[in-house]
């Protein structure tokens, strides 16, 4: 009968003073974190509220891409892989709240299956050689892809050669991430999808909303999405993004490397890519 409780619940037994102090300290710490917005639930709400804020993509009247355009990088999918867009993958634990809410200066990217123009999926085509905003982007011309300023901090899409210390989480291929510094590691170029027409299109304007290849200038590897490598993020299950050229038996780049730089419909009916598919 030793396990039977023979006293009322209000009776103080054992080291009750220490237990009471610990409870008060825990409650005080909880209230302080809640006041500062540092609770895990509050950080998730802050991240989703800012990341999913709608963004107006650029409208191209001549059908070409320009420096300064706000676009989405969309892979239309193939087989068991759904349509997806390159998205910011910020960790809640590293979210910065002081002096103003923002993502960390270095974070990962993934391919989300929600095709919605927002802070998380919008990238700005940025010049690396002094071209003014509004100038047409040409095939084989170096450029950078930058996130929006403010909460997304204007970070650059970056990649580097894989090593034992640094590689993609799942596939261990060349890692793609966001970084605050603009360097040769954040330089990309666009080439024509058909290898037989690449030489003819070199130096010509890059059309918007068509399939192209996005190559990393330093490693000459193509931006890719991996449907068989799934990451669990704050926004659900998403595909891993890496820099690796996938070739078929005919030495042609596979669907993993096909990207569409999406813009808004001039008529105001959403994305041009979605309207074409419908």
PDB file of C-alpha atoms in Angstrom:
ATOM      1  CA  UNK A   1       0.000   0.000   0.000  1.00  0.00           C
ATOM      2  CA  UNK A   2       3.075   2.257  -0.152  1.00  0.00           C
ATOM      3  CA  UNK A   3       2.083   3.539  -3.576  1.00  0.00           C
ATOM      4  CA  UNK A   4      -1.349   4.680  -2.401  1.00  0.00           C
ATOM      5  CA  UNK A   5      -1.606   8.436  -1.805  1.00  0.00           C
ATOM      6  CA  UNK A   6      -2.943   8.949   1.721  1.00  0.00           C
ATOM      7  CA  UNK A   7      -2.790  12.765   1.787  1.00  0.00           C
ATOM      8  CA  UNK A   8      -4.558  15.613   0.009  1.00  0.00           C
ATOM      9  CA  UNK A   9      -3.103  17.182  -3.158  1.00  0.00           C
ATOM     10  CA  UNK A  10      -2.467  20.501  -1.364  1.00  0.00           C
ATOM     11  CA  UNK A  11      -0.188  18.910   1.192  1.00  0.00           C
ATOM     12  CA  UNK A  12       3.431  20.009   0.624  1.00  0.00           C
ATOM     13  CA  UNK A  13       5.901  17.140   0.803  1.00  0.00           C
ATOM     14  CA  UNK A  14       9.515  16.645  -0.132  1.00  0.00           C
ATOM     15  CA  UNK A  15      11.584  19.547  -1.480  1.00  0.00           C
ATOM     16  CA  UNK A  16       8.477  21.600  -2.228  1.00  0.00           C
ATOM     17  CA  UNK A  17      10.153  25.023  -1.914  1.00  0.00           C
ATOM     18  CA  UNK A  18      12.655  24.244  -4.679  1.00  0.00           C
ATOM     19  CA  UNK A  19       9.907  22.869  -6.946  1.00  0.00           C
ATOM     20  CA  UNK A  20       7.866  26.005  -6.405  1.00  0.00           C
ATOM     21  CA  UNK A  21      10.807  28.275  -7.259  1.00  0.00           C
ATOM     22  CA  UNK A  22      11.585  26.285 -10.388  1.00  0.00           C
ATOM     23  CA  UNK A  23       7.968  26.623 -11.545  1.00  0.00           C
ATOM     24  CA  UNK A  24       8.060  30.382 -10.974  1.00  0.00           C
ATOM     25  CA  UNK A  25      11.355  30.711 -12.866  1.00  0.00           C
ATOM     26  CA  UNK A  26      10.000  28.667 -15.764  1.00  0.00           C
ATOM     27  CA  UNK A  27       6.870  30.808 -15.941  1.00  0.00           C
ATOM     28  CA  UNK A  28       8.961  34.004 -15.766  1.00  0.00           C
ATOM     29  CA  UNK A  29      11.204  32.794 -18.601  1.00  0.00           C
ATOM     30  CA  UNK A  30       8.158  31.858 -20.674  1.00  0.00           C
ATOM     31  CA  UNK A  31       6.547  35.282 -20.219  1.00  0.00           C
ATOM     32  CA  UNK A  32       9.811  37.065 -21.115  1.00  0.00           C
ATOM     33  CA  UNK A  33      10.191  35.036 -24.322  1.00  0.00           C
ATOM     34  CA  UNK A  34       6.549  35.631 -25.200  1.00  0.00           C
ATOM     35  CA  UNK A  35       6.962  39.391 -24.724  1.00  0.00           C
ATOM     36  CA  UNK A  36      10.063  39.415 -26.978  1.00  0.00           C
ATOM     37  CA  UNK A  37       8.430  37.159 -29.588  1.00  0.00           C
ATOM     38  CA  UNK A  38      11.033  34.431 -29.122  1.00  0.00           C
ATOM     39  CA  UNK A  39       8.678  31.501 -28.611  1.00  0.00           C
ATOM     40  CA  UNK A  40       8.946  28.770 -31.250  1.00  0.00           C
ATOM     41  CA  UNK A  41       5.290  29.153 -32.224  1.00  0.00           C
ATOM     42  CA  UNK A  42       5.697  32.922 -32.562  1.00  0.00           C
ATOM     43  CA  UNK A  43       8.769  32.465 -34.778  1.00  0.00           C
ATOM     44  CA  UNK A  44       6.900  30.077 -37.060  1.00  0.00           C
ATOM     45  CA  UNK A  45       4.015  32.532 -37.398  1.00  0.00           C
ATOM     46  CA  UNK A  46       6.467  35.373 -38.075  1.00  0.00           C
ATOM     47  CA  UNK A  47       8.311  33.328 -40.707  1.00  0.00           C
ATOM     48  CA  UNK A  48       5.162  32.245 -42.530  1.00  0.00           C
ATOM     49  CA  UNK A  49       3.562  35.673 -42.342  1.00  0.00           C
ATOM     50  CA  UNK A  50       6.557  37.364 -43.966  1.00  0.00           C
ATOM     51  CA  UNK A  51       7.626  34.607 -46.347  1.00  0.00           C
ATOM     52  CA  UNK A  52       4.168  34.052 -47.820  1.00  0.00           C
ATOM     53  CA  UNK A  53       3.479  37.746 -48.343  1.00  0.00           C
ATOM     54  CA  UNK A  54       2.271  38.165 -51.982  1.00  0.00           C
ATOM     55  CA  UNK A  55       4.684  39.758 -54.464  1.00  0.00           C
ATOM     56  CA  UNK A  56       3.964  41.257 -57.878  1.00  0.00           C
ATOM     57  CA  UNK A  57       6.268  39.752 -60.476  1.00  0.00           C
ATOM     58  CA  UNK A  58       7.566  41.898 -63.305  1.00  0.00           C
ATOM     59  CA  UNK A  59       5.587  42.278 -66.530  1.00  0.00           C
ATOM     60  CA  UNK A  60       7.556  42.012 -69.770  1.00  0.00           C
ATOM     61  CA  UNK A  61       6.018  43.805 -72.721  1.00  0.00           C
ATOM     62  CA  UNK A  62       8.630  42.727 -75.268  1.00  0.00           C
ATOM     63  CA  UNK A  63       8.717  39.086 -74.137  1.00  0.00           C
ATOM     64  CA  UNK A  64      12.345  39.259 -72.936  1.00  0.00           C
ATOM     65  CA  UNK A  65      14.007  39.222 -69.528  1.00  0.00           C
ATOM     66  CA  UNK A  66      15.665  42.368 -68.166  1.00  0.00           C
ATOM     67  CA  UNK A  67      17.967  43.267 -65.324  1.00  0.00           C
ATOM     68  CA  UNK A  68      15.886  44.286 -62.339  1.00  0.00           C
ATOM     69  CA  UNK A  69      12.982  41.974 -63.241  1.00  0.00           C
ATOM     70  CA  UNK A  70      11.345  40.101 -60.372  1.00  0.00           C
ATOM     71  CA  UNK A  71      10.806  36.499 -61.479  1.00  0.00           C
ATOM     72  CA  UNK A  72      10.123  33.005 -60.209  1.00  0.00           C
ATOM     73  CA  UNK A  73      12.312  30.007 -61.054  1.00  0.00           C
ATOM     74  CA  UNK A  74       9.885  27.200 -61.886  1.00  0.00           C
ATOM     75  CA  UNK A  75      10.529  23.607 -62.899  1.00  0.00           C
ATOM     76  CA  UNK A  76       7.443  22.225 -64.646  1.00  0.00           C
ATOM     77  CA  UNK A  77       8.069  18.695 -63.345  1.00  0.00           C
ATOM     78  CA  UNK A  78       8.108  15.308 -65.016  1.00  0.00           C
ATOM     79  CA  UNK A  79       7.054  11.794 -64.094  1.00  0.00           C
ATOM     80  CA  UNK A  80       6.486  11.511 -60.349  1.00  0.00           C
ATOM     81  CA  UNK A  81       7.955  14.964 -59.704  1.00  0.00           C
ATOM     82  CA  UNK A  82       5.421  17.770 -59.384  1.00  0.00           C
ATOM     83  CA  UNK A  83       5.838  21.308 -60.616  1.00  0.00           C
ATOM     84  CA  UNK A  84       7.992  23.283 -58.173  1.00  0.00           C
ATOM     85  CA  UNK A  85       9.676  26.655 -57.654  1.00  0.00           C
ATOM     86  CA  UNK A  86      12.992  27.569 -56.048  1.00  0.00           C
ATOM     87  CA  UNK A  87      12.152  28.796 -52.538  1.00  0.00           C
ATOM     88  CA  UNK A  88      13.958  30.139 -49.487  1.00  0.00           C
ATOM     89  CA  UNK A  89      14.421  27.458 -46.838  1.00  0.00           C
ATOM     90  CA  UNK A  90      15.028  29.420 -43.629  1.00  0.00           C
ATOM     91  CA  UNK A  91      15.430  27.617 -40.326  1.00  0.00           C
ATOM     92  CA  UNK A  92      13.128  28.851 -37.564  1.00  0.00           C
ATOM     93  CA  UNK A  93      15.797  28.423 -34.888  1.00  0.00           C
ATOM     94  CA  UNK A  94      18.164  30.813 -36.728  1.00  0.00           C
ATOM     95  CA  UNK A  95      15.533  33.464 -37.441  1.00  0.00           C
ATOM     96  CA  UNK A  96      16.741  36.956 -36.517  1.00  0.00           C
ATOM     97  CA  UNK A  97      14.406  39.258 -34.580  1.00  0.00           C
ATOM     98  CA  UNK A  98      16.795  42.089 -33.627  1.00  0.00           C
ATOM     99  CA  UNK A  99      17.046  44.859 -34.766  1.00  0.00           C
ATOM    100  CA  UNK A 100      14.313  43.878 -37.253  1.00  0.00           C
ATOM    101  CA  UNK A 101      12.802  40.494 -38.212  1.00  0.00           C
ATOM    102  CA  UNK A 102      14.720  38.803 -41.027  1.00  0.00           C
ATOM    103  CA  UNK A 103      16.174  35.509 -42.189  1.00  0.00           C
ATOM    104  CA  UNK A 104      19.847  34.721 -41.407  1.00  0.00           C
ATOM    105  CA  UNK A 105      22.583  36.024 -43.715  1.00  0.00           C
ATOM    106  CA  UNK A 106      23.155  32.492 -44.996  1.00  0.00           C
ATOM    107  CA  UNK A 107      20.429  29.896 -45.450  1.00  0.00           C
ATOM    108  CA  UNK A 108      19.386  27.065 -47.739  1.00  0.00           C
ATOM    109  CA  UNK A 109      16.979  26.768 -50.648  1.00  0.00           C
ATOM    110  CA  UNK A 110      14.505  24.106 -51.689  1.00  0.00           C
ATOM    111  CA  UNK A 111      11.889  23.561 -54.383  1.00  0.00           C
ATOM    112  CA  UNK A 112       8.372  24.073 -53.064  1.00  0.00           C
ATOM    113  CA  UNK A 113       5.342  22.688 -54.872  1.00  0.00           C
ATOM    114  CA  UNK A 114       3.240  25.786 -54.183  1.00  0.00           C
ATOM    115  CA  UNK A 115       3.568  28.018 -57.249  1.00  0.00           C
ATOM    116  CA  UNK A 116       2.639  31.328 -55.702  1.00  0.00           C
ATOM    117  CA  UNK A 117       4.527  34.632 -56.176  1.00  0.00           C
ATOM    118  CA  UNK A 118       5.605  35.636 -52.681  1.00  0.00           C
ATOM    119  CA  UNK A 119       8.663  36.780 -50.765  1.00  0.00           C
ATOM    120  CA  UNK A 120       9.853  33.197 -50.502  1.00  0.00           C
ATOM    121  CA  UNK A 121       9.822  32.459 -54.253  1.00  0.00           C
ATOM    122  CA  UNK A 122      10.675  35.831 -55.820  1.00  0.00           C
ATOM    123  CA  UNK A 123      14.160  36.569 -57.182  1.00  0.00           C
ATOM    124  CA  UNK A 124      15.568  39.707 -58.795  1.00  0.00           C
ATOM    125  CA  UNK A 125      17.760  39.410 -61.904  1.00  0.00           C
ATOM    126  CA  UNK A 126      20.815  41.425 -60.869  1.00  0.00           C
ATOM    127  CA  UNK A 127      23.736  42.637 -62.968  1.00  0.00           C
ATOM    128  CA  UNK A 128      27.300  41.686 -62.021  1.00  0.00           C
ATOM    129  CA  UNK A 129      29.106  43.792 -64.645  1.00  0.00           C
ATOM    130  CA  UNK A 130      27.477  47.205 -64.370  1.00  0.00           C
ATOM    131  CA  UNK A 131      24.488  46.816 -66.695  1.00  0.00           C
ATOM    132  CA  UNK A 132      21.688  49.262 -65.798  1.00  0.00           C
ATOM    133  CA  UNK A 133      18.252  48.150 -64.671  1.00  0.00           C
ATOM    134  CA  UNK A 134      15.948  47.621 -67.613  1.00  0.00           C
ATOM    135  CA  UNK A 135      18.741  46.388 -69.917  1.00  0.00           C
ATOM    136  CA  UNK A 136      17.940  43.154 -71.751  1.00  0.00           C
ATOM    137  CA  UNK A 137      19.490  39.936 -70.460  1.00  0.00           C
ATOM    138  CA  UNK A 138      21.279  37.907 -73.161  1.00  0.00           C
ATOM    139  CA  UNK A 139      22.196  34.242 -73.480  1.00  0.00           C
ATOM    140  CA  UNK A 140      25.606  33.384 -71.943  1.00  0.00           C
ATOM    141  CA  UNK A 141      25.646  36.719 -70.076  1.00  0.00           C
ATOM    142  CA  UNK A 142      26.634  36.539 -66.408  1.00  0.00           C
ATOM    143  CA  UNK A 143      24.068  37.660 -63.840  1.00  0.00           C
ATOM    144  CA  UNK A 144      23.044  37.064 -60.239  1.00  0.00           C
ATOM    145  CA  UNK A 145      19.752  36.057 -58.636  1.00  0.00           C
ATOM    146  CA  UNK A 146      18.943  38.052 -55.507  1.00  0.00           C
ATOM    147  CA  UNK A 147      16.106  37.733 -53.015  1.00  0.00           C
ATOM    148  CA  UNK A 148      13.954  40.719 -52.123  1.00  0.00           C
ATOM    149  CA  UNK A 149      15.194  43.259 -49.616  1.00  0.00           C
ATOM    150  CA  UNK A 150      13.654  43.598 -46.174  1.00  0.00           C
ATOM    151  CA  UNK A 151      12.773  40.322 -44.497  1.00  0.00           C
ATOM    152  CA  UNK A 152      14.573  38.280 -47.200  1.00  0.00           C
ATOM    153  CA  UNK A 153      17.682  40.519 -46.801  1.00  0.00           C
ATOM    154  CA  UNK A 154      18.636  40.625 -50.495  1.00  0.00           C
ATOM    155  CA  UNK A 155      20.723  37.418 -50.432  1.00  0.00           C
ATOM    156  CA  UNK A 156      22.336  35.942 -53.547  1.00  0.00           C
ATOM    157  CA  UNK A 157      21.741  32.458 -54.923  1.00  0.00           C
ATOM    158  CA  UNK A 158      25.164  30.856 -54.540  1.00  0.00           C
ATOM    159  CA  UNK A 159      26.888  27.545 -55.207  1.00  0.00           C
ATOM    160  CA  UNK A 160      30.378  26.092 -55.017  1.00  0.00           C
ATOM    161  CA  UNK A 161      32.221  22.880 -55.744  1.00  0.00           C
ATOM    162  CA  UNK A 162      31.279  20.107 -53.364  1.00  0.00           C
ATOM    163  CA  UNK A 163      33.688  18.915 -50.704  1.00  0.00           C
ATOM    164  CA  UNK A 164      33.697  16.608 -47.701  1.00  0.00           C
ATOM    165  CA  UNK A 165      32.707  19.529 -45.481  1.00  0.00           C
ATOM    166  CA  UNK A 166      30.136  21.149 -47.774  1.00  0.00           C
ATOM    167  CA  UNK A 167      27.593  19.427 -50.027  1.00  0.00           C
ATOM    168  CA  UNK A 168      23.856  18.992 -50.469  1.00  0.00           C
ATOM    169  CA  UNK A 169      22.086  17.449 -47.465  1.00  0.00           C
ATOM    170  CA  UNK A 170      20.475  14.438 -49.164  1.00  0.00           C
ATOM    171  CA  UNK A 171      22.212  13.813 -52.495  1.00  0.00           C
ATOM    172  CA  UNK A 172      25.659  15.102 -51.416  1.00  0.00           C
ATOM    173  CA  UNK A 173      25.950  16.840 -54.774  1.00  0.00           C
ATOM    174  CA  UNK A 174      26.959  20.474 -55.270  1.00  0.00           C
ATOM    175  CA  UNK A 175      25.140  22.616 -52.703  1.00  0.00           C
ATOM    176  CA  UNK A 176      22.945  25.598 -53.556  1.00  0.00           C
ATOM    177  CA  UNK A 177      22.362  28.196 -50.848  1.00  0.00           C
ATOM    178  CA  UNK A 178      21.790  31.898 -50.196  1.00  0.00           C
ATOM    179  CA  UNK A 179      24.597  34.196 -49.107  1.00  0.00           C
ATOM    180  CA  UNK A 180      24.937  37.935 -48.478  1.00  0.00           C
ATOM    181  CA  UNK A 181      28.097  38.402 -50.566  1.00  0.00           C
ATOM    182  CA  UNK A 182      28.063  38.916 -54.339  1.00  0.00           C
ATOM    183  CA  UNK A 183      30.997  37.042 -55.838  1.00  0.00           C
ATOM    184  CA  UNK A 184      31.906  34.717 -58.684  1.00  0.00           C
ATOM    185  CA  UNK A 185      30.201  31.936 -56.718  1.00  0.00           C
ATOM    186  CA  UNK A 186      26.873  33.736 -57.195  1.00  0.00           C
ATOM    187  CA  UNK A 187      27.258  34.221 -60.977  1.00  0.00           C
ATOM    188  CA  UNK A 188      24.938  32.329 -63.330  1.00  0.00           C
ATOM    189  CA  UNK A 189      24.250  32.302 -67.053  1.00  0.00           C
ATOM    190  CA  UNK A 190      21.381  31.099 -69.240  1.00  0.00           C
ATOM    191  CA  UNK A 191      21.831  28.878 -72.285  1.00  0.00           C
ATOM    192  CA  UNK A 192      19.318  27.655 -74.845  1.00  0.00           C
ATOM    193  CA  UNK A 193      17.541  24.392 -74.096  1.00  0.00           C
ATOM    194  CA  UNK A 194      18.442  22.821 -77.459  1.00  0.00           C
ATOM    195  CA  UNK A 195      22.222  22.178 -77.676  1.00  0.00           C
ATOM    196  CA  UNK A 196      22.071  22.441 -81.486  1.00  0.00           C
ATOM    197  CA  UNK A 197      20.834  26.042 -81.249  1.00  0.00           C
ATOM    198  CA  UNK A 198      23.025  27.317 -78.409  1.00  0.00           C
ATOM    199  CA  UNK A 199      25.737  28.706 -80.632  1.00  0.00           C
ATOM    200  CA  UNK A 200      23.174  30.523 -82.798  1.00  0.00           C
ATOM    201  CA  UNK A 201      21.400  32.052 -79.783  1.00  0.00           C
ATOM    202  CA  UNK A 202      24.565  33.185 -77.990  1.00  0.00           C
ATOM    203  CA  UNK A 203      24.277  36.924 -77.388  1.00  0.00           C
ATOM    204  CA  UNK A 204      20.565  37.077 -78.229  1.00  0.00           C
ATOM    205  CA  UNK A 205      17.936  38.275 -75.715  1.00  0.00           C
ATOM    206  CA  UNK A 206      16.612  35.647 -73.300  1.00  0.00           C
ATOM    207  CA  UNK A 207      12.843  35.205 -73.676  1.00  0.00           C
ATOM    208  CA  UNK A 208      10.719  34.996 -70.556  1.00  0.00           C
ATOM    209  CA  UNK A 209       8.425  32.090 -69.658  1.00  0.00           C
ATOM    210  CA  UNK A 210      10.208  29.469 -71.797  1.00  0.00           C
ATOM    211  CA  UNK A 211      12.338  26.498 -70.761  1.00  0.00           C
ATOM    212  CA  UNK A 212      16.056  27.254 -70.454  1.00  0.00           C
ATOM    213  CA  UNK A 213      19.127  25.954 -68.647  1.00  0.00           C
ATOM    214  CA  UNK A 214      20.662  27.951 -65.798  1.00  0.00           C
ATOM    215  CA  UNK A 215      24.386  27.220 -65.505  1.00  0.00           C
ATOM    216  CA  UNK A 216      26.685  28.055 -62.629  1.00  0.00           C
ATOM    217  CA  UNK A 217      29.567  30.084 -64.068  1.00  0.00           C
ATOM    218  CA  UNK A 218      32.349  28.681 -61.876  1.00  0.00           C
ATOM    219  CA  UNK A 219      31.531  24.959 -62.133  1.00  0.00           C
ATOM    220  CA  UNK A 220      29.528  24.994 -65.396  1.00  0.00           C
ATOM    221  CA  UNK A 221      26.947  22.717 -63.750  1.00  0.00           C
ATOM    222  CA  UNK A 222      23.230  23.264 -64.314  1.00  0.00           C
ATOM    223  CA  UNK A 223      20.734  24.190 -61.615  1.00  0.00           C
ATOM    224  CA  UNK A 224      18.632  21.101 -60.860  1.00  0.00           C
ATOM    225  CA  UNK A 225      15.755  19.878 -58.726  1.00  0.00           C
ATOM    226  CA  UNK A 226      15.737  16.332 -57.332  1.00  0.00           C
ATOM    227  CA  UNK A 227      12.343  14.663 -57.105  1.00  0.00           C
ATOM    228  CA  UNK A 228      13.716  11.625 -55.267  1.00  0.00           C
ATOM    229  CA  UNK A 229      15.320  13.697 -52.510  1.00  0.00           C
ATOM    230  CA  UNK A 230      12.682  15.195 -50.221  1.00  0.00           C
ATOM    231  CA  UNK A 231      13.400  17.735 -47.491  1.00  0.00           C
ATOM    232  CA  UNK A 232      11.123  18.469 -44.547  1.00  0.00           C
ATOM    233  CA  UNK A 233      10.839  22.236 -44.094  1.00  0.00           C
ATOM    234  CA  UNK A 234       8.645  24.612 -42.117  1.00  0.00           C
ATOM    235  CA  UNK A 235       6.383  24.751 -45.189  1.00  0.00           C
ATOM    236  CA  UNK A 236       6.077  20.977 -45.627  1.00  0.00           C
ATOM    237  CA  UNK A 237       7.801  18.396 -47.810  1.00  0.00           C
ATOM    238  CA  UNK A 238       9.842  19.949 -50.618  1.00  0.00           C
ATOM    239  CA  UNK A 239      12.410  18.834 -53.174  1.00  0.00           C
ATOM    240  CA  UNK A 240      16.137  19.335 -52.843  1.00  0.00           C
ATOM    241  CA  UNK A 241      17.819  21.869 -55.142  1.00  0.00           C
ATOM    242  CA  UNK A 242      21.375  21.284 -56.290  1.00  0.00           C
ATOM    243  CA  UNK A 243      23.775  22.236 -59.064  1.00  0.00           C
ATOM    244  CA  UNK A 244      24.390  19.188 -61.239  1.00  0.00           C
ATOM    245  CA  UNK A 245      23.889  18.481 -64.948  1.00  0.00           C
ATOM    246  CA  UNK A 246      21.791  15.365 -65.521  1.00  0.00           C
ATOM    247  CA  UNK A 247      22.285  13.883 -69.010  1.00  0.00           C
ATOM    248  CA  UNK A 248      20.295  11.158 -70.744  1.00  0.00           C
ATOM    249  CA  UNK A 249      21.648   8.533 -73.149  1.00  0.00           C
ATOM    250  CA  UNK A 250      21.649  11.124 -75.950  1.00  0.00           C
ATOM    251  CA  UNK A 251      23.756  13.572 -73.904  1.00  0.00           C
ATOM    252  CA  UNK A 252      20.770  15.907 -73.517  1.00  0.00           C
ATOM    253  CA  UNK A 253      19.941  17.654 -70.254  1.00  0.00           C
ATOM    254  CA  UNK A 254      17.035  15.997 -68.450  1.00  0.00           C
ATOM    255  CA  UNK A 255      13.885  17.621 -67.070  1.00  0.00           C
ATOM    256  CA  UNK A 256      15.608  18.139 -63.715  1.00  0.00           C
ATOM    257  CA  UNK A 257      17.634  20.940 -65.337  1.00  0.00           C
ATOM    258  CA  UNK A 258      14.795  22.649 -67.238  1.00  0.00           C
ATOM    259  CA  UNK A 259      13.726  25.974 -65.721  1.00  0.00           C
ATOM    260  CA  UNK A 260      11.249  28.691 -66.598  1.00  0.00           C
ATOM    261  CA  UNK A 261      11.821  32.253 -65.415  1.00  0.00           C
ATOM    262  CA  UNK A 262       8.207  33.251 -64.871  1.00  0.00           C
ATOM    263  CA  UNK A 263       6.768  36.752 -65.127  1.00  0.00           C
ATOM    264  CA  UNK A 264       3.284  38.146 -64.652  1.00  0.00           C
ATOM    265  CA  UNK A 265       0.697  38.262 -67.394  1.00  0.00           C
ATOM    266  CA  UNK A 266       0.416  41.796 -68.860  1.00  0.00           C
ATOM    267  CA  UNK A 267      -3.366  41.393 -68.745  1.00  0.00           C
ATOM    268  CA  UNK A 268      -3.201  40.854 -64.983  1.00  0.00           C
ATOM    269  CA  UNK A 269      -4.321  37.216 -65.096  1.00  0.00           C
ATOM    270  CA  UNK A 270      -1.641  35.684 -62.898  1.00  0.00           C
ATOM    271  CA  UNK A 271       1.439  33.913 -64.239  1.00  0.00           C
ATOM    272  CA  UNK A 272       2.056  33.566 -67.969  1.00  0.00           C
ATOM    273  CA  UNK A 273       3.296  29.985 -67.492  1.00  0.00           C
ATOM    274  CA  UNK A 274       0.124  28.828 -65.734  1.00  0.00           C
ATOM    275  CA  UNK A 275      -2.108  30.523 -68.287  1.00  0.00           C
ATOM    276  CA  UNK A 276      -0.288  28.771 -71.133  1.00  0.00           C
ATOM    277  CA  UNK A 277      -0.619  25.364 -69.500  1.00  0.00           C
ATOM    278  CA  UNK A 278      -4.314  25.914 -68.869  1.00  0.00           C
TER     279      UNK A 278
END
